[in-house]
PDB file of C-alpha atoms and ligand atoms in Angstrom:
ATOM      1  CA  UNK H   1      97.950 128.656  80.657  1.00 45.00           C
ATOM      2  CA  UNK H   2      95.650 126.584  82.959  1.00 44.00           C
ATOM      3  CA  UNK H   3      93.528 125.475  79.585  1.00 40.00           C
ATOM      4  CA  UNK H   4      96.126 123.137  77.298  1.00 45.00           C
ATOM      5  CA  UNK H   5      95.600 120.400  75.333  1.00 35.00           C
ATOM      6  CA  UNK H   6      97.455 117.170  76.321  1.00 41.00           C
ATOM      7  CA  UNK H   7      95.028 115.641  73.369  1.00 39.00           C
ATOM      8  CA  UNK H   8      97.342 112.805  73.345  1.00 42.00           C
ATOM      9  CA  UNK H   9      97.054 111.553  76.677  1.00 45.00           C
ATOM     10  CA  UNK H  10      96.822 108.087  76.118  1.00 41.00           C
ATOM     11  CA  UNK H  11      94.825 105.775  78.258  1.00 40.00           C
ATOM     12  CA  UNK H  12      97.078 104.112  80.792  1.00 36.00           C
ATOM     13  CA  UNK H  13      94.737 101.213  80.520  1.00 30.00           C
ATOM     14  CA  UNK H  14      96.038 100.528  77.422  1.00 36.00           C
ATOM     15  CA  UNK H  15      99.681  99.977  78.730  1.00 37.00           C
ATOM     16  CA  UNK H  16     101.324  96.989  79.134  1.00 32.00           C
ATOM     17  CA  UNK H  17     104.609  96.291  80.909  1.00 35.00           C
ATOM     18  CA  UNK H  18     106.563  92.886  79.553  1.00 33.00           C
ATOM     19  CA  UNK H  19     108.503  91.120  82.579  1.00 32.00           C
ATOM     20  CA  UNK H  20     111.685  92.706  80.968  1.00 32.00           C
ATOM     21  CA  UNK H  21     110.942  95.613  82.203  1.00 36.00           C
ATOM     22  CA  UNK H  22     111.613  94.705  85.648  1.00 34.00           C
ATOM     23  CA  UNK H  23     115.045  93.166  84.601  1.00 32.00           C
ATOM     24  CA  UNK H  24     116.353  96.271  83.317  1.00 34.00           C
ATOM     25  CA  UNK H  25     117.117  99.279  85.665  1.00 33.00           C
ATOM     26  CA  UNK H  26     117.310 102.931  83.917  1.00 29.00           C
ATOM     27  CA  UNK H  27     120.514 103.321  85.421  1.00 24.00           C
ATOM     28  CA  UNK H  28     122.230 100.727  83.941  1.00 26.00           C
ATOM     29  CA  UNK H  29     119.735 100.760  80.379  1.00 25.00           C
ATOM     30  CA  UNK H  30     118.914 103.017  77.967  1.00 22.00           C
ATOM     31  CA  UNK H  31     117.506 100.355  75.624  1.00 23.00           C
ATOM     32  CA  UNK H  32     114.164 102.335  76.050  1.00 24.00           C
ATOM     33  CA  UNK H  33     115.118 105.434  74.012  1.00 26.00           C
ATOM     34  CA  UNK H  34     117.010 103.432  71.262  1.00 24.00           C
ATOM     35  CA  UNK H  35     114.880 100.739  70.447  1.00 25.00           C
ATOM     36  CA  UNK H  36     112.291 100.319  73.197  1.00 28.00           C
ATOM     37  CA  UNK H  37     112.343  97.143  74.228  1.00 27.00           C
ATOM     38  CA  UNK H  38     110.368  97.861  77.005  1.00 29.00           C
ATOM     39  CA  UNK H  39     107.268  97.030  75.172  1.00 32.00           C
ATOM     40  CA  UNK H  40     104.444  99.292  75.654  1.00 36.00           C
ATOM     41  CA  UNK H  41     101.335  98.443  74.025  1.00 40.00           C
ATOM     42  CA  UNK H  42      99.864 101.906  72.988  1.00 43.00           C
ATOM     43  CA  UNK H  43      96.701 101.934  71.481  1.00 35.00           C
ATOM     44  CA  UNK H  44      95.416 105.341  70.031  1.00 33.00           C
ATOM     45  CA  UNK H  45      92.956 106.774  71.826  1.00 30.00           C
ATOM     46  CA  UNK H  46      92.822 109.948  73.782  1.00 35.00           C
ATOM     47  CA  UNK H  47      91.869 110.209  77.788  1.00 60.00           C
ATOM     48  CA  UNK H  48      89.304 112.889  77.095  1.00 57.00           C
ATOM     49  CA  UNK H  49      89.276 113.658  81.039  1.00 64.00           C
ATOM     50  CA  UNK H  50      92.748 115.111  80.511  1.00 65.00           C
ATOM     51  CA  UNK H  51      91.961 117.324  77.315  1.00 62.00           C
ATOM     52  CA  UNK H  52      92.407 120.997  79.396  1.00 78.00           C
ATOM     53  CA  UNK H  53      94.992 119.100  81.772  1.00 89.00           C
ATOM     54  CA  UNK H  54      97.577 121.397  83.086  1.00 94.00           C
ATOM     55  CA  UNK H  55     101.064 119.398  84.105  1.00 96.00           C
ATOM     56  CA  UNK H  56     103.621 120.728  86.337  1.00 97.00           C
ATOM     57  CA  UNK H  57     106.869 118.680  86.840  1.00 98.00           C
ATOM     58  CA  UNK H  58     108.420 119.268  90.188  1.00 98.00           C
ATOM     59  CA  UNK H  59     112.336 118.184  90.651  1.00 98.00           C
ATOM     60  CA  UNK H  60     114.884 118.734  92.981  1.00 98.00           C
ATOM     61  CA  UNK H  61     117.295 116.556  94.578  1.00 98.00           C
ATOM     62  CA  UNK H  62     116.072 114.002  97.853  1.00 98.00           C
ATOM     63  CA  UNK H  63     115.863 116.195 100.539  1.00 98.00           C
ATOM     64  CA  UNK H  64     115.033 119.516  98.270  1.00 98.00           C
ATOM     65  CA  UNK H  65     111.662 120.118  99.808  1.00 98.00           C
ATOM     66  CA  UNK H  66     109.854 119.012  96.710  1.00 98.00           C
ATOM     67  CA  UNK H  67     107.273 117.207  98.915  1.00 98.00           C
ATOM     68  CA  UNK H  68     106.968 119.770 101.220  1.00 98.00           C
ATOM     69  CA  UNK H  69     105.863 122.696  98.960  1.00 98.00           C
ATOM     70  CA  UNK H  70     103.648 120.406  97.068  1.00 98.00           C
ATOM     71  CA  UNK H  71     101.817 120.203 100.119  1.00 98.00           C
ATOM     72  CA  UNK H  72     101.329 124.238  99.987  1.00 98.00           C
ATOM     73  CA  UNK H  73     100.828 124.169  96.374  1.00 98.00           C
ATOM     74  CA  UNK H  74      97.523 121.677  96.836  1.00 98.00           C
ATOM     75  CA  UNK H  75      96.048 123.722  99.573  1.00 98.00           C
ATOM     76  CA  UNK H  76      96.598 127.174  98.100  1.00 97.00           C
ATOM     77  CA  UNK H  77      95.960 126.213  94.542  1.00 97.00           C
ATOM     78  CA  UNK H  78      94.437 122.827  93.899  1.00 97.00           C
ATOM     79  CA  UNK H  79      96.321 120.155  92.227  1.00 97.00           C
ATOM     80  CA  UNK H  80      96.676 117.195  92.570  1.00 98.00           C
ATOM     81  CA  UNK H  81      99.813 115.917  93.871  1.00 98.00           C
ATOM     82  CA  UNK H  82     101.069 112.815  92.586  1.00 98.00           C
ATOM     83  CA  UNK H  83     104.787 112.361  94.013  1.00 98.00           C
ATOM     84  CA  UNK H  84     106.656 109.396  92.018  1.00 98.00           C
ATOM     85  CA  UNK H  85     107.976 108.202  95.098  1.00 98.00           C
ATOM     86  CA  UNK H  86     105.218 107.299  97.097  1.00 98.00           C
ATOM     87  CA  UNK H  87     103.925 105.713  93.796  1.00 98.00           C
ATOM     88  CA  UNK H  88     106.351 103.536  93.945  1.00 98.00           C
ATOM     89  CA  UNK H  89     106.427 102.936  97.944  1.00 97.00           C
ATOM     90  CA  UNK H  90     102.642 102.170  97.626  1.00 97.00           C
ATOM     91  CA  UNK H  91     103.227  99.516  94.982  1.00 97.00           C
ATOM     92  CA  UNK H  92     105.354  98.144  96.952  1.00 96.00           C
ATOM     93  CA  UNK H  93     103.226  97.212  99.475  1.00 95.00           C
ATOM     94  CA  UNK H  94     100.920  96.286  97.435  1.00 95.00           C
ATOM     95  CA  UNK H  95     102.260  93.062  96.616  1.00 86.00           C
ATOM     96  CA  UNK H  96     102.403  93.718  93.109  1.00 91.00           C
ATOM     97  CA  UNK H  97     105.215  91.663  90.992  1.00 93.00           C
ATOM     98  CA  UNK H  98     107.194  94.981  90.716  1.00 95.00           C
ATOM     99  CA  UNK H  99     107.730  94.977  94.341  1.00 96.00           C
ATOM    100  CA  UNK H 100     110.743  93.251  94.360  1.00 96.00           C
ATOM    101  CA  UNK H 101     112.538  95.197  91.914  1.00 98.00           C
ATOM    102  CA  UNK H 102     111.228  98.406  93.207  1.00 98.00           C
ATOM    103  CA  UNK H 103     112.054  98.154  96.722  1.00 97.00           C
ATOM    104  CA  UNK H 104     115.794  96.647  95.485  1.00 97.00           C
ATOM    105  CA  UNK H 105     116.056  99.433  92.933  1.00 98.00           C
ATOM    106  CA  UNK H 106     115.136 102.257  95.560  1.00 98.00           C
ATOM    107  CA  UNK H 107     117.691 101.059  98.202  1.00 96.00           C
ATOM    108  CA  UNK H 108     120.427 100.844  95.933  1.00 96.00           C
ATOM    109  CA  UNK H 109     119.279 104.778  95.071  1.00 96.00           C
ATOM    110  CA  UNK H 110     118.846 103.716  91.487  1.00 97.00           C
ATOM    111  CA  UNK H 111     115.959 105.001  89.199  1.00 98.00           C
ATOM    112  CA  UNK H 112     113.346 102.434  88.685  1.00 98.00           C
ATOM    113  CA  UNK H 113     112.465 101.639  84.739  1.00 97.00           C
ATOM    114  CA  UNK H 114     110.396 104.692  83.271  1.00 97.00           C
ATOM    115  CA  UNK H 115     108.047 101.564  81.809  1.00 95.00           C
ATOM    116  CA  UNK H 116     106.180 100.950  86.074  1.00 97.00           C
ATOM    117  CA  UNK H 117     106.965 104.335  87.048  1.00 97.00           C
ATOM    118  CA  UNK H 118     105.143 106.099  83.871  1.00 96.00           C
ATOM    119  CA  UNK H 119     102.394 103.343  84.199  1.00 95.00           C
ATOM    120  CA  UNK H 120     101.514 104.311  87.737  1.00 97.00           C
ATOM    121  CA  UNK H 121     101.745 108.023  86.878  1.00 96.00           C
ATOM    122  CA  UNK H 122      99.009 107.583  84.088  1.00 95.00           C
ATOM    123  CA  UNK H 123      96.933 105.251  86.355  1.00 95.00           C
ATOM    124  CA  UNK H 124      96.465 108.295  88.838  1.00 96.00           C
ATOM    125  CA  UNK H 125      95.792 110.398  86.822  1.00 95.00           C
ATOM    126  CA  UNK H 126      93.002 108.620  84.973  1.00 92.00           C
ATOM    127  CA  UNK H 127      91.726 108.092  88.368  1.00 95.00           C
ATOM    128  CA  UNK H 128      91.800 111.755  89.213  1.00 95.00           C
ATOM    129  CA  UNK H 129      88.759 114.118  88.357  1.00 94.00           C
ATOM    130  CA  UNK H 130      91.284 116.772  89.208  1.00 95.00           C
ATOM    131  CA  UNK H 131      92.864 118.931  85.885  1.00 93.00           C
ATOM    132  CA  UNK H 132      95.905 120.293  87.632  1.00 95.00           C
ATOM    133  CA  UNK H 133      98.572 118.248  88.238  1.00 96.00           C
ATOM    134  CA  UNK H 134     102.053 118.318  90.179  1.00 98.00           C
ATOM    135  CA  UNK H 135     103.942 115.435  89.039  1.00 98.00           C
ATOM    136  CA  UNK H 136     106.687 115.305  91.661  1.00 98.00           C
ATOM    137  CA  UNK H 137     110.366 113.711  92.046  1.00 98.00           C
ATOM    138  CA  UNK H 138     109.503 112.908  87.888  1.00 98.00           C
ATOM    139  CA  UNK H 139     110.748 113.279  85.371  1.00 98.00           C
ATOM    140  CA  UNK H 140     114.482 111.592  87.214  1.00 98.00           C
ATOM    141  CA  UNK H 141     116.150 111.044  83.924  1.00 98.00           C
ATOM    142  CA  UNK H 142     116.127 111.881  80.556  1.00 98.00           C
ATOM    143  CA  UNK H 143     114.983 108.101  80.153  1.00 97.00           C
ATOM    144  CA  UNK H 144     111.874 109.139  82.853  1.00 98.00           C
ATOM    145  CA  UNK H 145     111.361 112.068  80.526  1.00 98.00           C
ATOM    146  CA  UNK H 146     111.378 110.588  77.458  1.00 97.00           C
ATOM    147  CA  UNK H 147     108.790 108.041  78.377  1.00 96.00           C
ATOM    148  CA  UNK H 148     106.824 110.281  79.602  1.00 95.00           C
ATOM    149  CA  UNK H 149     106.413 112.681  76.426  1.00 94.00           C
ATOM    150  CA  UNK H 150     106.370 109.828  74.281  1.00 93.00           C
ATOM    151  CA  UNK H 151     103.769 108.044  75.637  1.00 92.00           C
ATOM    152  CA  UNK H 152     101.296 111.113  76.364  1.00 90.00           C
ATOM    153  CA  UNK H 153     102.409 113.020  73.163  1.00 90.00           C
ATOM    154  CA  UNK H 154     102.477 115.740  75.882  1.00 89.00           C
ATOM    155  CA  UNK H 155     104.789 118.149  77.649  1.00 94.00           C
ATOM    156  CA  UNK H 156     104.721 119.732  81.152  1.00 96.00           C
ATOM    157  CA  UNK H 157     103.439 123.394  81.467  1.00 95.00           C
ATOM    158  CA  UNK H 158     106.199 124.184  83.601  1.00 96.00           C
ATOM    159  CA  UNK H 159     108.782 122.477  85.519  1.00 98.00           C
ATOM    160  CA  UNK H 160     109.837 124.011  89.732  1.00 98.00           C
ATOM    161  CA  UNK H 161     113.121 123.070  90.314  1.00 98.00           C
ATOM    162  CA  UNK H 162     114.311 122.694  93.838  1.00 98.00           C
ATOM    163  CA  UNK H 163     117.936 124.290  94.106  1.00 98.00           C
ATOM    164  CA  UNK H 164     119.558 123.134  96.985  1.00 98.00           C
ATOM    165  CA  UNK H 165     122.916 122.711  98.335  1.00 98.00           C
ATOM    166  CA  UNK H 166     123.602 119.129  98.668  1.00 98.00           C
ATOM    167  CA  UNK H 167     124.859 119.435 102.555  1.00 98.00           C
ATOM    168  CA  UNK H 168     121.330 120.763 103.098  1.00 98.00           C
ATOM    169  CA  UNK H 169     119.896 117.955 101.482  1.00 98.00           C
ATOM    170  CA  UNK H 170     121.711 115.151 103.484  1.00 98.00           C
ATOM    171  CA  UNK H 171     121.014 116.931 106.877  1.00 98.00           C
ATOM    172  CA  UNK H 172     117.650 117.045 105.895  1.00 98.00           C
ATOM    173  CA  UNK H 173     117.052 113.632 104.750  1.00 98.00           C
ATOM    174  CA  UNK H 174     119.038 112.254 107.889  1.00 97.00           C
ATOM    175  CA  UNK H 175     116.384 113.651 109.838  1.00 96.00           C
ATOM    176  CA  UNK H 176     113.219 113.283 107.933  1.00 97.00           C
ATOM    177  CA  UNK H 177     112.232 110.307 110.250  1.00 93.00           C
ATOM    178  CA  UNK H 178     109.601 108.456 108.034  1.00 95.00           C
ATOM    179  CA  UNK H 179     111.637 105.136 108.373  1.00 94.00           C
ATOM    180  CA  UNK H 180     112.107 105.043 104.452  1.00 96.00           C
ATOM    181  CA  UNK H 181     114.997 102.744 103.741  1.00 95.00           C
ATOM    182  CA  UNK H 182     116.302 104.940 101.542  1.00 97.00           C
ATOM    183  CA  UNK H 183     116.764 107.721 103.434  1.00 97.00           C
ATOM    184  CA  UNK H 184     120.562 106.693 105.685  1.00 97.00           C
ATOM    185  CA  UNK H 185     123.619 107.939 104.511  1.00 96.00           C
ATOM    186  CA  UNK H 186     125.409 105.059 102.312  1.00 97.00           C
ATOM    187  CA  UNK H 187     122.120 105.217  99.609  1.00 97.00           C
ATOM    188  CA  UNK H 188     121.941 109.077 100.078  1.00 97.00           C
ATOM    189  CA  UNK H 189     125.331 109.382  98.440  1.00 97.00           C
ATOM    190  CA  UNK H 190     124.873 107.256  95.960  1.00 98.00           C
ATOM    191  CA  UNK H 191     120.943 109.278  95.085  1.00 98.00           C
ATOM    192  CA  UNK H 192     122.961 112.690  95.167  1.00 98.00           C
ATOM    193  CA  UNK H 193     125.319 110.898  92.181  1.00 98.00           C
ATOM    194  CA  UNK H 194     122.150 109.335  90.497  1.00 98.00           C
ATOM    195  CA  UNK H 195     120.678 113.170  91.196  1.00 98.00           C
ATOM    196  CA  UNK H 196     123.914 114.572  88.978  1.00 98.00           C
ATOM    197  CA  UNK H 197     124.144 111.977  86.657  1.00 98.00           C
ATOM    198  CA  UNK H 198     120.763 111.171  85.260  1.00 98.00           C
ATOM    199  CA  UNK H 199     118.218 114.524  86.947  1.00 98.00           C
ATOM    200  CA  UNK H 200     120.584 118.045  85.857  1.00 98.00           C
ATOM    201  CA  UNK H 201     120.317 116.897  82.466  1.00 98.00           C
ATOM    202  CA  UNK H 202     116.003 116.908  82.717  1.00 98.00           C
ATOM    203  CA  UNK H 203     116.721 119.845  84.512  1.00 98.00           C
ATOM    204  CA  UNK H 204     119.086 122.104  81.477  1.00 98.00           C
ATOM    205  CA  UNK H 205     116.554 120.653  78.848  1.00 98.00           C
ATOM    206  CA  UNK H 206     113.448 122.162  80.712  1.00 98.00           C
ATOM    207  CA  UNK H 207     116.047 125.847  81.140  1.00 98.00           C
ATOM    208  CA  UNK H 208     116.531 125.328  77.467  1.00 98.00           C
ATOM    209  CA  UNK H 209     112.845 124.962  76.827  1.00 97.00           C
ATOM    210  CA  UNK H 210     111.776 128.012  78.668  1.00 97.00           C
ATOM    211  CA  UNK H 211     109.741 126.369  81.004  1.00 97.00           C
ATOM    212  CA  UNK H 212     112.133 125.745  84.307  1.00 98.00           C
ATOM    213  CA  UNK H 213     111.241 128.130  87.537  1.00 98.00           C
ATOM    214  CA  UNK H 214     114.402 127.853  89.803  1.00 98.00           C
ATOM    215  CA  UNK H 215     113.740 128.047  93.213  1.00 98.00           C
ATOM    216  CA  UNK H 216     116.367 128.409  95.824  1.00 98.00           C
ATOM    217  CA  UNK H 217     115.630 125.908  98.321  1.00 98.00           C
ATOM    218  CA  UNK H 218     117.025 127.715 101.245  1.00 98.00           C
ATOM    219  CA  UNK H 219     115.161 129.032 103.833  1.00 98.00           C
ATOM    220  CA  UNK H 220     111.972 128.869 105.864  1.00 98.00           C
ATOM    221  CA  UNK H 221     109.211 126.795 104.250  1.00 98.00           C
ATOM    222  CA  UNK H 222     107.635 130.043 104.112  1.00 98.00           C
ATOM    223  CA  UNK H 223     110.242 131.915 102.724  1.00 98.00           C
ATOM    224  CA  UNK H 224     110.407 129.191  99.443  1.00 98.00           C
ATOM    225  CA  UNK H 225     106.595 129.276  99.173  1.00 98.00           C
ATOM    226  CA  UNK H 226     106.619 132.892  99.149  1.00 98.00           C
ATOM    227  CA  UNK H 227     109.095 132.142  95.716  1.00 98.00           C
ATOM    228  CA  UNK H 228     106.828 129.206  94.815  1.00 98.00           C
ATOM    229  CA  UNK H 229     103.097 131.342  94.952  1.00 98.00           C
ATOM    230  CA  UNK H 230     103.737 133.753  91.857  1.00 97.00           C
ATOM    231  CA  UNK H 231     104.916 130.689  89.833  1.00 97.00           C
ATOM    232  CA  UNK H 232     101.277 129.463  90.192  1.00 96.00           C
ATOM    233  CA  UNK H 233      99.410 132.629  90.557  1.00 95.00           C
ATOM    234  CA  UNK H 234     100.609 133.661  87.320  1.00 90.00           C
ATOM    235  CA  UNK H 235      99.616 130.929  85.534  1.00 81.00           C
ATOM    236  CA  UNK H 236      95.985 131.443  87.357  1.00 80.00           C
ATOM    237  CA  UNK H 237      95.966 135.247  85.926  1.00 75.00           C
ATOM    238  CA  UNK H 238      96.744 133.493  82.458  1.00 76.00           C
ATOM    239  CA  UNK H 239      93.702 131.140  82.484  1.00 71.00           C
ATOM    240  CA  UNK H 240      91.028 133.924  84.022  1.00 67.00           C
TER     241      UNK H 240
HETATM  242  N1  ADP G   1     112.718 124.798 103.965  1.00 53.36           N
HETATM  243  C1  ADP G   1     113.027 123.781 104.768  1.00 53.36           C
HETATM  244  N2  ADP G   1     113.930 123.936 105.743  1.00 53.36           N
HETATM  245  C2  ADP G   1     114.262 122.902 106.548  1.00 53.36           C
HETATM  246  N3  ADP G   1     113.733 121.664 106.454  1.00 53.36           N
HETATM  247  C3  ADP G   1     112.832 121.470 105.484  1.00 53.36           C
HETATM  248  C4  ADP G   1     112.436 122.494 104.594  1.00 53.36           C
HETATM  249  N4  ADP G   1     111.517 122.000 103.721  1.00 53.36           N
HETATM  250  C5  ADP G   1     111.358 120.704 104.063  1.00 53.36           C
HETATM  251  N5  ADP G   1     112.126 120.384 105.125  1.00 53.36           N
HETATM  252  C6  ADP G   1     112.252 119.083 105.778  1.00 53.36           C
HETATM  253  O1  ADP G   1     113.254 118.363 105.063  1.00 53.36           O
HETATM  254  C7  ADP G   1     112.870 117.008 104.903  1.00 53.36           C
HETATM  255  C8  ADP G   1     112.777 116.695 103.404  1.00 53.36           C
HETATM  256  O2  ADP G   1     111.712 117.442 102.849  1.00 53.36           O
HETATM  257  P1  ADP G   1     110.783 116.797 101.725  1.00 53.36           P
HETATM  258  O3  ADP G   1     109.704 117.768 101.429  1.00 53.36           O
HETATM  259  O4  ADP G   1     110.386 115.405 102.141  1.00 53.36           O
HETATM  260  O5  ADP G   1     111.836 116.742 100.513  1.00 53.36           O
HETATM  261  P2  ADP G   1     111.806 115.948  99.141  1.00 53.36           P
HETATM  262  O6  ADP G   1     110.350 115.627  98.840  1.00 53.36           O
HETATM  263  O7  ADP G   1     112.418 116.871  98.147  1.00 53.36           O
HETATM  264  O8  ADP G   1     112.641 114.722  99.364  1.00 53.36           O
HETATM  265  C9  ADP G   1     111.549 116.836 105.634  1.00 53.36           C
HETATM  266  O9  ADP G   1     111.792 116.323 106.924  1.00 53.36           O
HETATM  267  C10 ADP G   1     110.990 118.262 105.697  1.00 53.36           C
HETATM  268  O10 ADP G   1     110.180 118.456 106.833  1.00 53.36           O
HETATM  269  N1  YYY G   2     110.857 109.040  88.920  1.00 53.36           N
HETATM  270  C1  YYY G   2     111.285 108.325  89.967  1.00 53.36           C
HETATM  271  C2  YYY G   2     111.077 108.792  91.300  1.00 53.36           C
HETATM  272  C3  YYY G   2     111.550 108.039  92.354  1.00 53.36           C
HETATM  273  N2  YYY G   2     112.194 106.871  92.108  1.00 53.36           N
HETATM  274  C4  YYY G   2     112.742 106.047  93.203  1.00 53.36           C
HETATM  275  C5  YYY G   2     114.235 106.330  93.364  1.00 53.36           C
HETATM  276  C6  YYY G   2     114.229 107.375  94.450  1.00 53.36           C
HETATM  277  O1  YYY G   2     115.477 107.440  95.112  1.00 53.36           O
HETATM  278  C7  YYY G   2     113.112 106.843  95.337  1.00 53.36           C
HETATM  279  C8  YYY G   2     112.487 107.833  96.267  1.00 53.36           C
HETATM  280  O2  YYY G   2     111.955 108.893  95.505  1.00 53.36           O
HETATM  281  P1  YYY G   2     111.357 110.178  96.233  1.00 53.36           P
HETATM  282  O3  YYY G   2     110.930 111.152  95.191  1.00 53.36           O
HETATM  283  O4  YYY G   2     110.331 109.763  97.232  1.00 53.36           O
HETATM  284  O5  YYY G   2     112.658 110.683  97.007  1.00 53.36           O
HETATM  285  P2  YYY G   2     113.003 112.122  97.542  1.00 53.36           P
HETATM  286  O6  YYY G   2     111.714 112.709  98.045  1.00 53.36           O
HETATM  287  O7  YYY G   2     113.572 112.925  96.416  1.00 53.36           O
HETATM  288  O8  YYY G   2     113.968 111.873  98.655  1.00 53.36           O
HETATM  289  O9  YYY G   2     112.127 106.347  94.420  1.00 53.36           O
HETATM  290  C9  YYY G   2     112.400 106.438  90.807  1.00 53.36           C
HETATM  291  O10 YYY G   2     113.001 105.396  90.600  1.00 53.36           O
HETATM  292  N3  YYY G   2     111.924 107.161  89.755  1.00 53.36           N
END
């Protein structure tokens, strides 16, 4: 399964993101899927460093322990871990004319406009002589998923889902510590009804797909690994 084509993966050079865009939060717009007034300029062309890519979508609710296993996932099997999130944190900061809209969108717990976060997803990846890669905290919506396929003609391999208990989630989150602004109880509540809402709907169409691995996110870190390591080392047995 490692060896796939993703023959479509367009070059993220060749998007374009209109100032609308940053007007227009997913939440609130779904103008994307209907008539996609979000404007991306695709030009044909295929990224032919991302022929044999292999994509794994990684979900879970804030708190789930999505970053946390990616970690083990990278040093046990290689990829490349490209978490949404910090995407969007590191734009942030760097002064780009998203910044604004990002940082307002992610302290209101809202999902930021598949248009940046898809952009900045690509722009990794193009950047990245890796072939394996662990998209995590994407796709958030079906809007985030949408984007996603349409614009690299490409699905994920396979898709973890982090099954947690949303008690579990806040306690951890409350005490994650990384001074994200995001992460204090008022915005947590309103990401675990965003997390409902717009993320178990990604999550049943990947189930009806075939391609979800749920993974109950109680426990040790070891103890979910240990649930995490045959997803992967399947797949490995696959591509020898
Ligand atoms: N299995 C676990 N049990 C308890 N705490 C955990 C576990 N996995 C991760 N954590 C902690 O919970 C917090 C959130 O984990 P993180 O990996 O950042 O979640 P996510 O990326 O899904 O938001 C972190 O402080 C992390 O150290
Ligand atoms: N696909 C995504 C991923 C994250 N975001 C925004 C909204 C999320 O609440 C924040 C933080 O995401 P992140 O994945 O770092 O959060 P958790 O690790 O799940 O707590 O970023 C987004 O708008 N779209």
């Amino acid at each position: 399964m490692w060896k796939r084509a993703t023959a479509t993966l367009k070059s993220s050079l060749s998007l374009h993101i209109t100032k609308e865009a940053s007007k227009h939060n997913a939440f609130h717009s779904h103008r994307f899927i209907s008539g996609s007034p979000l404007h991306f300029q695709e030009m044909d062309g295929i990224c032919p460093k991302h022929v044999d890519s292999v994509i794994t979508f990684v979900l879970g609710g804030p708190g789930s322990g999505k970053g946390t296993q990616c970690a083990r996932i990278v040093e046990t099997f290689g990829f490349k871990h490209l978490s949404a999130g910090d995407l969007l944190r590191k734009e942030v900061e760097s002064a780009s004319e998203y910044g604004t809209m990002i940082l307002d969108t992610i302290r209101e717990g809202r999902i930021v406009p598949s248009a940046v976060t898809v952009k900045l997803i690509l722009r990794e990846m193009e950047s990245s002589d890796n072939h394996k890669f662990l998209i995590d905290g994407f796709p958030r919506s079906e809007e985030n998923r949408i984007a996603f396929e349409r614009i690299t003609g490409s699905e994920p391999d396979f898709v973890l889902f982090f099954d947690c208990p949303e008690e579990e989630m806040v306690k951890r989150v409350l005490s994650r510590n990384q001074g994200r602004i995001d992460d204090n109880i008022d915005t947590i509540k309103k990401r675990l009804k965003v997390f409902e809402a717009l993320n178990l709907p990604v999550v049943d169409h990947y189930e009806r797909r075939g391609k979800l691995h749920r993974i109950n996110a109680v426990g040790t870190e070891d103890e979910i690994f240990e649930q995490v390591r045959p997803v992967f080392a399947a797949c490995e047995l696959t591509a020898a």
